mmCIF file of C-alpha atoms in Angstrom:
data_model
loop_
_atom_site.group_PDB
_atom_site.id
_atom_site.type_symbol
_atom_site.label_atom_id
_atom_site.label_comp_id
_atom_site.label_asym_id
_atom_site.label_seq_id
_atom_site.Cartn_x
_atom_site.Cartn_y
_atom_site.Cartn_z
ATOM 1 C CA MET A 1 -75.928 -8.985 83.212
ATOM 2 C CA ASP A 2 -79.236 -8.841 85.116
ATOM 3 C CA MET A 3 -82.355 -10.762 84.224
ATOM 4 C CA LYS A 4 -83.945 -7.875 82.335
ATOM 5 C CA ASP A 5 -80.808 -7.421 80.123
ATOM 6 C CA SER A 6 -80.639 -11.146 79.556
ATOM 7 C CA ILE A 7 -84.284 -11.066 78.334
ATOM 8 C CA LEU A 8 -83.661 -8.197 76.057
ATOM 9 C CA GLU A 9 -80.519 -9.735 74.549
ATOM 10 C CA VAL A 10 -82.205 -13.082 73.842
ATOM 11 C CA ALA A 11 -85.358 -11.364 72.461
ATOM 12 C CA LYS A 12 -83.182 -9.054 70.250
ATOM 13 C CA ARG A 13 -81.397 -12.016 68.719
ATOM 14 C CA LEU A 14 -84.643 -13.873 68.154
ATOM 15 C CA VAL A 15 -86.200 -10.800 66.448
ATOM 16 C CA GLN A 16 -83.053 -10.278 64.327
ATOM 17 C CA GLN A 17 -83.124 -13.910 63.217
ATOM 18 C CA ARG A 18 -86.871 -14.700 63.048
ATOM 19 C CA GLY A 19 -88.809 -11.450 63.207
ATOM 20 C CA VAL A 20 -91.072 -10.192 65.885
ATOM 21 C CA ASN A 21 -93.832 -12.617 64.901
ATOM 22 C CA GLY A 22 -91.376 -15.536 64.818
ATOM 23 C CA PHE A 23 -90.808 -15.880 68.582
ATOM 24 C CA SER A 24 -92.859 -16.179 71.738
ATOM 25 C CA TYR A 25 -92.335 -15.679 75.438
ATOM 26 C CA ALA A 26 -91.945 -19.489 75.720
ATOM 27 C CA ASP A 27 -88.893 -19.251 73.423
ATOM 28 C CA ILE A 28 -87.289 -16.555 75.592
ATOM 29 C CA ALA A 29 -88.201 -18.379 78.878
ATOM 30 C CA LYS A 30 -86.531 -21.544 77.641
ATOM 31 C CA GLU A 31 -83.333 -19.828 76.665
ATOM 32 C CA VAL A 32 -83.096 -17.572 79.645
ATOM 33 C CA GLY A 33 -84.086 -20.307 82.030
ATOM 34 C CA VAL A 34 -87.085 -18.593 83.680
ATOM 35 C CA SER A 35 -90.820 -19.036 83.721
ATOM 36 C CA LYS A 36 -93.211 -17.161 81.314
ATOM 37 C CA PRO A 37 -94.829 -15.422 84.343
ATOM 38 C CA SER A 38 -91.313 -14.138 85.317
ATOM 39 C CA LEU A 39 -90.921 -12.683 81.830
ATOM 40 C CA HIS A 40 -94.303 -10.973 82.152
ATOM 41 C CA HIS A 41 -93.096 -9.509 85.428
ATOM 42 C CA HIS A 42 -90.308 -7.670 83.533
ATOM 43 C CA PHE A 43 -92.274 -6.979 80.350
ATOM 44 C CA ALA A 44 -95.992 -7.165 80.665
ATOM 45 C CA THR A 45 -96.599 -7.527 76.963
ATOM 46 C CA LYS A 46 -94.554 -8.410 73.874
ATOM 47 C CA SER A 47 -95.117 -4.820 72.725
ATOM 48 C CA ASP A 48 -93.538 -3.517 75.955
ATOM 49 C CA LEU A 49 -90.567 -5.860 75.310
ATOM 50 C CA VAL A 50 -90.093 -4.833 71.680
ATOM 51 C CA VAL A 51 -90.330 -1.138 72.504
ATOM 52 C CA ARG A 52 -87.776 -1.356 75.219
ATOM 53 C CA MET A 53 -85.503 -3.523 72.980
ATOM 54 C CA LEU A 54 -85.762 -0.967 70.133
ATOM 55 C CA GLU A 55 -85.064 1.945 72.505
ATOM 56 C CA HIS A 56 -81.958 0.084 73.831
ATOM 57 C CA TYR A 57 -80.837 -0.771 70.254
ATOM 58 C CA THR A 58 -81.215 2.899 69.238
ATOM 59 C CA GLU A 59 -79.304 3.995 72.383
ATOM 60 C CA GLN A 60 -76.470 1.606 71.425
ATOM 61 C CA LEU A 61 -76.438 2.940 67.851
ATOM 62 C CA ILE A 62 -76.350 6.604 69.103
ATOM 63 C CA ASP A 63 -73.454 5.804 71.468
ATOM 64 C CA TYR A 64 -71.586 4.006 68.625
ATOM 65 C CA LEU A 65 -72.098 6.885 66.143
ATOM 66 C CA ARG A 66 -71.148 9.509 68.819
ATOM 67 C CA GLY A 67 -67.952 7.481 69.356
ATOM 68 C CA LEU A 68 -67.154 7.779 65.679
ATOM 69 C CA ASP A 69 -67.808 11.513 65.898
ATOM 70 C CA SER A 70 -65.649 11.929 68.944
ATOM 71 C CA ASP A 71 -62.706 10.494 67.183
ATOM 72 C CA ALA A 72 -60.798 12.733 64.896
ATOM 73 C CA LEU A 73 -61.714 10.570 61.884
ATOM 74 C CA PRO A 74 -62.182 11.779 58.401
ATOM 75 C CA ALA A 75 -65.828 11.386 57.061
ATOM 76 C CA LYS A 76 -64.817 8.475 54.891
ATOM 77 C CA LYS A 77 -63.676 6.502 57.933
ATOM 78 C CA LYS A 78 -66.835 7.410 59.807
ATOM 79 C CA VAL A 79 -68.924 6.077 56.858
ATOM 80 C CA GLU A 80 -66.794 2.920 56.916
ATOM 81 C CA GLY A 81 -67.467 2.554 60.601
ATOM 82 C CA TYR A 82 -71.152 2.907 59.963
ATOM 83 C CA ILE A 83 -71.078 0.219 57.211
ATOM 84 C CA ASP A 84 -69.190 -2.057 59.627
ATOM 85 C CA LEU A 85 -72.279 -2.036 61.792
ATOM 86 C CA TYR A 86 -74.151 -3.807 59.016
ATOM 87 C CA ARG A 87 -71.234 -6.017 58.251
ATOM 88 C CA HIS A 88 -71.049 -7.147 61.846
ATOM 89 C CA THR A 89 -74.806 -7.778 61.922
ATOM 90 C CA LEU A 90 -74.565 -10.003 58.791
ATOM 91 C CA SER A 91 -71.556 -11.947 60.282
ATOM 92 C CA SER A 92 -73.776 -12.704 63.316
ATOM 93 C CA ASP A 93 -76.343 -14.286 60.971
ATOM 94 C CA ARG A 94 -78.870 -11.556 61.789
ATOM 95 C CA LEU A 95 -80.620 -8.708 60.229
ATOM 96 C CA CYS A 96 -80.758 -5.218 61.586
ATOM 97 C CA LEU A 97 -83.415 -4.994 64.269
ATOM 98 C CA GLY A 98 -84.836 -1.821 62.748
ATOM 99 C CA GLY A 99 -84.942 -3.367 59.313
ATOM 100 C CA MET A 100 -86.577 -6.525 60.528
ATOM 101 C CA LEU A 101 -89.246 -4.536 62.377
ATOM 102 C CA ALA A 102 -89.694 -2.250 59.384
ATOM 103 C CA ALA A 103 -90.389 -5.319 57.247
ATOM 104 C CA GLU A 104 -93.072 -6.324 59.705
ATOM 105 C CA ALA A 105 -94.477 -2.781 60.105
ATOM 106 C CA LEU A 106 -97.977 -3.764 59.123
ATOM 107 C CA THR A 107 -98.249 -6.262 62.028
ATOM 108 C CA LEU A 108 -96.590 -4.155 64.742
ATOM 109 C CA GLU A 109 -98.435 -2.622 67.647
ATOM 110 C CA PRO A 110 -98.806 1.127 67.249
ATOM 111 C CA ALA A 111 -96.537 1.705 70.387
ATOM 112 C CA MET A 112 -93.686 0.212 68.356
ATOM 113 C CA GLN A 113 -93.899 2.664 65.460
ATOM 114 C CA GLN A 114 -92.550 5.767 67.168
ATOM 115 C CA PRO A 115 -89.324 4.167 68.431
ATOM 116 C CA LEU A 116 -88.821 2.509 65.073
ATOM 117 C CA SER A 117 -89.176 5.915 63.289
ATOM 118 C CA ARG A 118 -86.695 7.477 65.818
ATOM 119 C CA PHE A 119 -84.208 4.683 65.024
ATOM 120 C CA PHE A 120 -84.199 5.406 61.290
ATOM 121 C CA GLU A 121 -84.458 9.230 61.791
ATOM 122 C CA TYR A 122 -81.346 9.378 64.019
ATOM 123 C CA GLN A 123 -79.414 7.214 61.538
ATOM 124 C CA GLN A 124 -80.462 9.325 58.550
ATOM 125 C CA SER A 125 -79.635 12.582 60.355
ATOM 126 C CA TRP A 126 -76.192 11.317 61.436
ATOM 127 C CA LEU A 127 -75.343 9.986 58.043
ATOM 128 C CA GLU A 128 -76.562 13.224 56.267
ATOM 129 C CA GLN A 129 -74.303 15.380 58.499
ATOM 130 C CA THR A 130 -71.328 13.117 57.989
ATOM 131 C CA LEU A 131 -71.820 13.135 54.290
ATOM 132 C CA LEU A 132 -72.040 16.946 54.255
ATOM 133 C CA LYS A 133 -68.818 17.182 56.266
ATOM 134 C CA GLY A 134 -67.242 14.745 53.736
ATOM 135 C CA GLN A 135 -68.444 16.822 50.939
ATOM 136 C CA ALA A 136 -67.091 20.028 52.521
ATOM 137 C CA SER A 137 -63.672 18.439 53.046
ATOM 138 C CA GLY A 138 -63.457 17.157 49.559
ATOM 139 C CA GLU A 139 -63.655 13.530 50.477
ATOM 140 C CA PHE A 140 -66.996 12.947 48.827
ATOM 141 C CA HIS A 141 -68.430 14.088 45.498
ATOM 142 C CA PHE A 142 -71.864 12.492 45.263
ATOM 143 C CA ALA A 143 -74.486 13.727 42.908
ATOM 144 C CA LEU A 144 -77.579 13.591 45.102
ATOM 145 C CA PRO A 145 -78.435 16.011 47.904
ATOM 146 C CA ALA A 146 -76.944 14.685 51.174
ATOM 147 C CA ALA A 147 -80.377 13.793 52.618
ATOM 148 C CA LYS A 148 -81.268 11.691 49.637
ATOM 149 C CA GLN A 149 -77.772 10.121 49.539
ATOM 150 C CA ALA A 150 -78.213 9.126 53.248
ATOM 151 C CA LYS A 151 -81.569 7.591 52.506
ATOM 152 C CA LEU A 152 -80.094 5.729 49.558
ATOM 153 C CA MET A 153 -77.300 4.323 51.707
ATOM 154 C CA ILE A 154 -79.611 3.171 54.485
ATOM 155 C CA ALA A 155 -81.939 1.500 51.971
ATOM 156 C CA ALA A 156 -79.091 -0.139 50.089
ATOM 157 C CA LEU A 157 -77.440 -1.477 53.246
ATOM 158 C CA GLN A 158 -80.699 -2.830 54.683
ATOM 159 C CA GLY A 159 -81.464 -4.400 51.388
ATOM 160 C CA ALA A 160 -78.099 -5.881 51.005
ATOM 161 C CA LEU A 161 -78.423 -7.512 54.423
ATOM 162 C CA VAL A 162 -81.766 -9.089 53.471
ATOM 163 C CA VAL A 163 -80.664 -10.353 50.096
ATOM 164 C CA SER A 164 -77.227 -11.628 51.417
ATOM 165 C CA ARG A 165 -78.918 -13.544 54.116
ATOM 166 C CA GLY A 166 -81.754 -14.889 52.037
ATOM 167 C CA SER A 167 -79.401 -16.030 49.224
ATOM 168 C CA GLU A 168 -76.800 -17.268 51.639
ATOM 169 C CA ASP A 169 -74.209 -15.137 49.732
ATOM 170 C CA LYS A 170 -72.314 -12.792 51.950
ATOM 171 C CA ALA A 171 -70.324 -11.692 48.937
ATOM 172 C CA PHE A 172 -73.557 -10.008 47.731
ATOM 173 C CA PHE A 173 -73.314 -7.696 50.704
ATOM 174 C CA GLU A 174 -69.653 -6.866 49.965
ATOM 175 C CA HIS A 175 -70.356 -6.186 46.257
ATOM 176 C CA SER A 176 -73.354 -3.947 47.216
ATOM 177 C CA VAL A 177 -71.177 -2.003 49.591
ATOM 178 C CA GLU A 178 -68.453 -1.592 47.012
ATOM 179 C CA GLY A 179 -71.100 -0.119 44.516
ATOM 180 C CA LEU A 180 -72.637 2.040 47.192
ATOM 181 C CA VAL A 181 -69.296 3.474 48.287
ATOM 182 C CA SER A 182 -68.514 4.248 44.632
ATOM 183 C CA THR A 183 -71.548 6.517 44.580
ATOM 184 C CA LEU A 184 -69.725 8.766 47.121
ATOM 185 C CA GLY A 185 -67.148 9.746 44.513
#
């Protein structure tokens, strides 16, 4: 892993655990073992760092979801794979990077808004298409239009992460997922 990737990984973990306003370049420099000027060489501003981090996170999400699509999986298994992303995030004592940044939206630099929107838009589009395929195959029988069901799922999963972490009750997440999956019919 090169220095830029190391910086991105440490910064991502810090944002997922503390939020964008909960870390500084000094925190990253200490963990990575470089000077603050060296960090500024790679990412001139915190905004530059967060934008690149979010773009990278979105690219990873897209790759993962495309992997689910490339497998000959039924829609239900694809949705389970999607939910597993959230489950893995919680097991790492983190929140979703997009969810954490969305919670801090009023304090974010304008440059961060577009990649944050793209993160959620891609997720919603993928989930909506997967739900429609599941409906067409008879796997799902949800009552809402697929676009609204996708939004419900994203909101419920993001919220379940936050409450589970805040209450130190990982079972809350699993109970929420169980209820959410039951809405698919």
